[in-house]
Short mmCIF file of N, CA and C in Angstrom, two decimals:
data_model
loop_
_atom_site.label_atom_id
_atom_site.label_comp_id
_atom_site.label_asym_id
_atom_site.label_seq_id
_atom_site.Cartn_x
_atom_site.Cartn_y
_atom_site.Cartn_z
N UNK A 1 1.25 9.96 -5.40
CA UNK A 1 0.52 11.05 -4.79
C UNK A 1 -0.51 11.54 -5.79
N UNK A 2 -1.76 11.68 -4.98
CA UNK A 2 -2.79 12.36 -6.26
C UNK A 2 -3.17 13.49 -5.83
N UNK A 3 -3.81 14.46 -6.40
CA UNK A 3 -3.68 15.64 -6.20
C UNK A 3 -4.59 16.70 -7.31
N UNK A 4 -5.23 17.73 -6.95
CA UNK A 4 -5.93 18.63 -8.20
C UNK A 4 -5.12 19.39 -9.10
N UNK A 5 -5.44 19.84 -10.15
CA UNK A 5 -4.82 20.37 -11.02
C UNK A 5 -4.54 21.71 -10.35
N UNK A 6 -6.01 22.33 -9.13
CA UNK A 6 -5.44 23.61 -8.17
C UNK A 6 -4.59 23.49 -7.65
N UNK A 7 -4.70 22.59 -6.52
CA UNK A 7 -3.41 22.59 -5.44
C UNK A 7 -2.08 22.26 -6.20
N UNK A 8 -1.81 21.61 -7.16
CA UNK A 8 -0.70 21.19 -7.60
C UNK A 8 0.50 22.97 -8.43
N UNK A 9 -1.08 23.19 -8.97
CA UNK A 9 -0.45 24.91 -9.50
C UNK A 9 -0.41 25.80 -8.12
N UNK A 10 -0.35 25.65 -7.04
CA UNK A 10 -0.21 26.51 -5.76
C UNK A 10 1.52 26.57 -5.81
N UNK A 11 1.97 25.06 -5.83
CA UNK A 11 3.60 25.49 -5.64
C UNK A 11 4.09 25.85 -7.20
N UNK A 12 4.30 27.06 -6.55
CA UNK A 12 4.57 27.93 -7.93
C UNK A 12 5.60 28.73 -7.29
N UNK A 13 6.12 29.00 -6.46
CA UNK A 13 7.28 29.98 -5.52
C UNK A 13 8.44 29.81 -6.22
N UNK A 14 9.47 30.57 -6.76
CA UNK A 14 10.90 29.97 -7.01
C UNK A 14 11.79 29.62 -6.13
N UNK A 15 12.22 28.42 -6.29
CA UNK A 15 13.77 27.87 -4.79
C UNK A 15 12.84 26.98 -3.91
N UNK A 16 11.20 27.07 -4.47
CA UNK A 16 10.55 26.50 -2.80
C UNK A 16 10.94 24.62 -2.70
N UNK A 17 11.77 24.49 -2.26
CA UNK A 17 12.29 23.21 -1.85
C UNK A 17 10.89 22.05 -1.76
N UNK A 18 9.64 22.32 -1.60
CA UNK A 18 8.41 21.60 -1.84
C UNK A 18 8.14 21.16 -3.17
N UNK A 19 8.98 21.88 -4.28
CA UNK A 19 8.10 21.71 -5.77
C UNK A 19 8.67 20.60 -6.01
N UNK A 20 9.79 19.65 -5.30
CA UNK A 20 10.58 18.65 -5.43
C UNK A 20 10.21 17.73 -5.00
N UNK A 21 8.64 17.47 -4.04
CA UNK A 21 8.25 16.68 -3.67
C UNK A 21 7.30 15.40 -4.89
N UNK A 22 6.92 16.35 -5.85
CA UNK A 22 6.59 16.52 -6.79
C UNK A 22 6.96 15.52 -8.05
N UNK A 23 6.68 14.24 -8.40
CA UNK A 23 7.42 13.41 -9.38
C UNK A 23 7.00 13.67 -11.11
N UNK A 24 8.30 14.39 -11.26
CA UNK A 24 7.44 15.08 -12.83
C UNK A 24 9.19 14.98 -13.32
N UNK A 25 9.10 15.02 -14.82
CA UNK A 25 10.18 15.65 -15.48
C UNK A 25 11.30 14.08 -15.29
N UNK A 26 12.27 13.88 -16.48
CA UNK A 26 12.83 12.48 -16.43
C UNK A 26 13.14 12.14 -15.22
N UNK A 27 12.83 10.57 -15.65
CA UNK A 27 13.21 9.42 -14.55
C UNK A 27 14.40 8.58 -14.82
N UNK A 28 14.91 8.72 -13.45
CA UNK A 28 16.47 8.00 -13.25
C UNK A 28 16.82 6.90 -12.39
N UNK A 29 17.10 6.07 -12.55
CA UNK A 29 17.02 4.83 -11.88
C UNK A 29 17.84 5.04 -10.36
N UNK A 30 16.87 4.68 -8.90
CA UNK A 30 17.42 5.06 -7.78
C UNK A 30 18.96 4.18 -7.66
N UNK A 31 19.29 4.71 -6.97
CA UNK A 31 21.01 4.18 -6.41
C UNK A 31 20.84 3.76 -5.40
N UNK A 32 20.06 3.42 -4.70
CA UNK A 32 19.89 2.62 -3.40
C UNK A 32 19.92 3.30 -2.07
N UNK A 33 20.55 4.54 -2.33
CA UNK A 33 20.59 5.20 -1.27
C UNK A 33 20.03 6.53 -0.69
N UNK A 34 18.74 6.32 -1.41
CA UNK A 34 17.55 7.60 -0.87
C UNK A 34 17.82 8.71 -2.08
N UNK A 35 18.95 8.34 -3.40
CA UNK A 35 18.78 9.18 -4.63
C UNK A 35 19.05 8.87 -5.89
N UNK A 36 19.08 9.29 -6.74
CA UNK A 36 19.30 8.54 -8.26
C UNK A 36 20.86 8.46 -9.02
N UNK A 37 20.51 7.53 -9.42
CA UNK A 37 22.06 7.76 -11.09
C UNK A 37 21.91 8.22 -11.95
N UNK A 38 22.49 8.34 -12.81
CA UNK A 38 22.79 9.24 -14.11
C UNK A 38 21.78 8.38 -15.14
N UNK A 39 21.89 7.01 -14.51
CA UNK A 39 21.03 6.16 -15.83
C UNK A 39 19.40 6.50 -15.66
N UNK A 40 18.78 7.09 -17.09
CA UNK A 40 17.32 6.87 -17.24
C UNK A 40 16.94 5.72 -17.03
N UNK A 41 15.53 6.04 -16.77
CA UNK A 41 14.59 4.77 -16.43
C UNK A 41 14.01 4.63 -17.43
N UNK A 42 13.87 3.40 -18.32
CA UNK A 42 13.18 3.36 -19.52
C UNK A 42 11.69 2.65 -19.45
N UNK A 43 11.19 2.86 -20.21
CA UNK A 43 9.32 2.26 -20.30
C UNK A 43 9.88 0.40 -20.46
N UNK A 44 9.88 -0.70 -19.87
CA UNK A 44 10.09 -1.85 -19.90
C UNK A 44 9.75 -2.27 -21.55
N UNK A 45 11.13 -2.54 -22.05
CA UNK A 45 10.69 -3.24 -23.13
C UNK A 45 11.48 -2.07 -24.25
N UNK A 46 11.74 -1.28 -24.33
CA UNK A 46 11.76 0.07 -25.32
C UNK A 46 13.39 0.87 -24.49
N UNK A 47 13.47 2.02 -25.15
CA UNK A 47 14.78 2.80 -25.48
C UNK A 47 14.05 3.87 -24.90
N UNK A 48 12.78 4.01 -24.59
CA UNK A 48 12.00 5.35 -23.93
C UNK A 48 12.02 5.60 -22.55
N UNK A 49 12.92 6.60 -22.48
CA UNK A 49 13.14 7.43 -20.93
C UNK A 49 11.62 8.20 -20.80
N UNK A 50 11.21 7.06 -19.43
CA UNK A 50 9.94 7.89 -18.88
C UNK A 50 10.40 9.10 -18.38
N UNK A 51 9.61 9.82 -18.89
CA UNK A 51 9.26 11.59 -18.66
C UNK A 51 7.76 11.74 -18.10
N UNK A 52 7.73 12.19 -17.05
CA UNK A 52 6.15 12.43 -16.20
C UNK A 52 6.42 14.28 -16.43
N UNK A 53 5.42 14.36 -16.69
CA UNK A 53 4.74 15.94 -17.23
C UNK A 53 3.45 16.01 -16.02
N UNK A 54 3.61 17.31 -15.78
CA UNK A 54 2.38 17.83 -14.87
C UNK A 54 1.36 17.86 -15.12
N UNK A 55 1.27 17.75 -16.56
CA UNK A 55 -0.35 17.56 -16.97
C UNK A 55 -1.12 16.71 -16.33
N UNK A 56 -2.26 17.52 -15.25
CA UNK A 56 -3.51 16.53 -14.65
C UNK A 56 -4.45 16.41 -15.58
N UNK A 57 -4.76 14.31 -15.75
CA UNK A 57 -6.01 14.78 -16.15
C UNK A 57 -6.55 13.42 -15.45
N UNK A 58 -7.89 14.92 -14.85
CA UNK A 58 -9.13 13.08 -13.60
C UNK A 58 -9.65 13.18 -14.55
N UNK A 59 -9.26 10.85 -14.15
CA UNK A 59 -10.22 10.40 -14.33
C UNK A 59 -11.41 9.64 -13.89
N UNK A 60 -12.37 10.19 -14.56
CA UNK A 60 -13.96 9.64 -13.87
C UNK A 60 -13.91 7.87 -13.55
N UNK A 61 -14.79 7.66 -12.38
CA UNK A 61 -15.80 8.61 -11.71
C UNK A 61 -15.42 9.32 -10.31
N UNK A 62 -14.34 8.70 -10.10
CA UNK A 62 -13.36 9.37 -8.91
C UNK A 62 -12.87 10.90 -8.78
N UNK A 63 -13.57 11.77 -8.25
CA UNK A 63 -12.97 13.51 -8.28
C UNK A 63 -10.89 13.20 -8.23
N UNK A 64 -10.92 12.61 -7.62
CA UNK A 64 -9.41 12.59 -6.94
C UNK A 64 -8.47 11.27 -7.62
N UNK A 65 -8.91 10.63 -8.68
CA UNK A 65 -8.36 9.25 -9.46
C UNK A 65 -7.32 10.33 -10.33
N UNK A 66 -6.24 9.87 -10.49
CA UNK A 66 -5.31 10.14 -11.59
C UNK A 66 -4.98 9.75 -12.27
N UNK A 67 -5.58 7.94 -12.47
CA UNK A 67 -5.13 6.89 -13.25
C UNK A 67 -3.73 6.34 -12.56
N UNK A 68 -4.07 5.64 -11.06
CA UNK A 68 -2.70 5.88 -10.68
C UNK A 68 -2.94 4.10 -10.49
N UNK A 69 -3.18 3.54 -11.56
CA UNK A 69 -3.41 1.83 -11.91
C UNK A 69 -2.28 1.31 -12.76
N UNK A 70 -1.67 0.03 -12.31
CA UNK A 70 -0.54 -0.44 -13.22
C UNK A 70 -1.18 0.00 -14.88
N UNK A 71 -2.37 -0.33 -14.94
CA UNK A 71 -2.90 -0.48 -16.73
C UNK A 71 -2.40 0.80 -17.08
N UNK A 72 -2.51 2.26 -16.19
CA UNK A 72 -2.64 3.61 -16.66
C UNK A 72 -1.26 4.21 -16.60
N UNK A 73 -0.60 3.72 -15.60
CA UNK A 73 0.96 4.05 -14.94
C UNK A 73 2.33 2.86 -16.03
N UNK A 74 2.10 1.87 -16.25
CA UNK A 74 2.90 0.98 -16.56
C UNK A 74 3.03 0.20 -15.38
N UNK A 75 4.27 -0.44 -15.52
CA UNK A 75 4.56 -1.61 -14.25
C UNK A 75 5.77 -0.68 -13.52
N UNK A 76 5.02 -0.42 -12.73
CA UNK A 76 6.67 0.66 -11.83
C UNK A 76 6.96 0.33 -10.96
N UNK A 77 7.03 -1.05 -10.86
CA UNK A 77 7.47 -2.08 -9.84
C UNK A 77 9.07 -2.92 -10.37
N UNK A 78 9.03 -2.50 -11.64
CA UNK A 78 9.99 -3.13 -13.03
C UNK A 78 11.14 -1.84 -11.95
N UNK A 79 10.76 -0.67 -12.44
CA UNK A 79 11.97 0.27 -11.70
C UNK A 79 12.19 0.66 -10.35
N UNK A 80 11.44 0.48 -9.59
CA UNK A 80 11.16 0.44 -8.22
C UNK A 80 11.31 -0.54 -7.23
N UNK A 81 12.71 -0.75 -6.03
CA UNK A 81 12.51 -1.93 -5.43
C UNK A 81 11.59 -2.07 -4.71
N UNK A 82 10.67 -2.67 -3.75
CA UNK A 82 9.48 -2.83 -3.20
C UNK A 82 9.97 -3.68 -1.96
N UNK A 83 9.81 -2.48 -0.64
CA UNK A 83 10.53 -3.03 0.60
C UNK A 83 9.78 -3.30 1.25
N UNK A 84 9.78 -4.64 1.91
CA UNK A 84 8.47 -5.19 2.81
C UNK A 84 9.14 -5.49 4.38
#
């Protein structure tokens, strides 16, 4: 999901069940069944539990690009099954 650095600071409410839509803060490897396990998701290759932070930053020349490219993201196909 891409999104402005405004709209993203809008869900700001406490309890609001929306701020969860939201993929930020450690990653845990799904369980198959629409939620996660206890096990981190690590950066392929390394001992590093990806952590996504809210920090937006666009990038040009796209108003609305987030860098949301394997080169900029990693391979998140490595942690992600891909259902066709």
């Amino acid at each position: 999901m891409s999104t402005t650095p405004e709209f993203y600071n809008r869900f700001n409410i406490p309890n609001d069940f929306r701020t969860k839509t939201w993929l930020v803060g450690p990653q845990y490897v799904p369980d198959g069944a629409g939620g996660f396990t206890a096990q981190p998701a690590y950066y392929p290759g390394t001992t590093n539990q990806i952590v996504i932070t809210a920090t937006l930053t666009l990038v040009p020349p796209k108003p609305m690009d987030l860098g949301n490219t394997q080169a900029s993201q990693g391979n998140r196909h490595t942690f992600y099954k891909i259902l066709s």
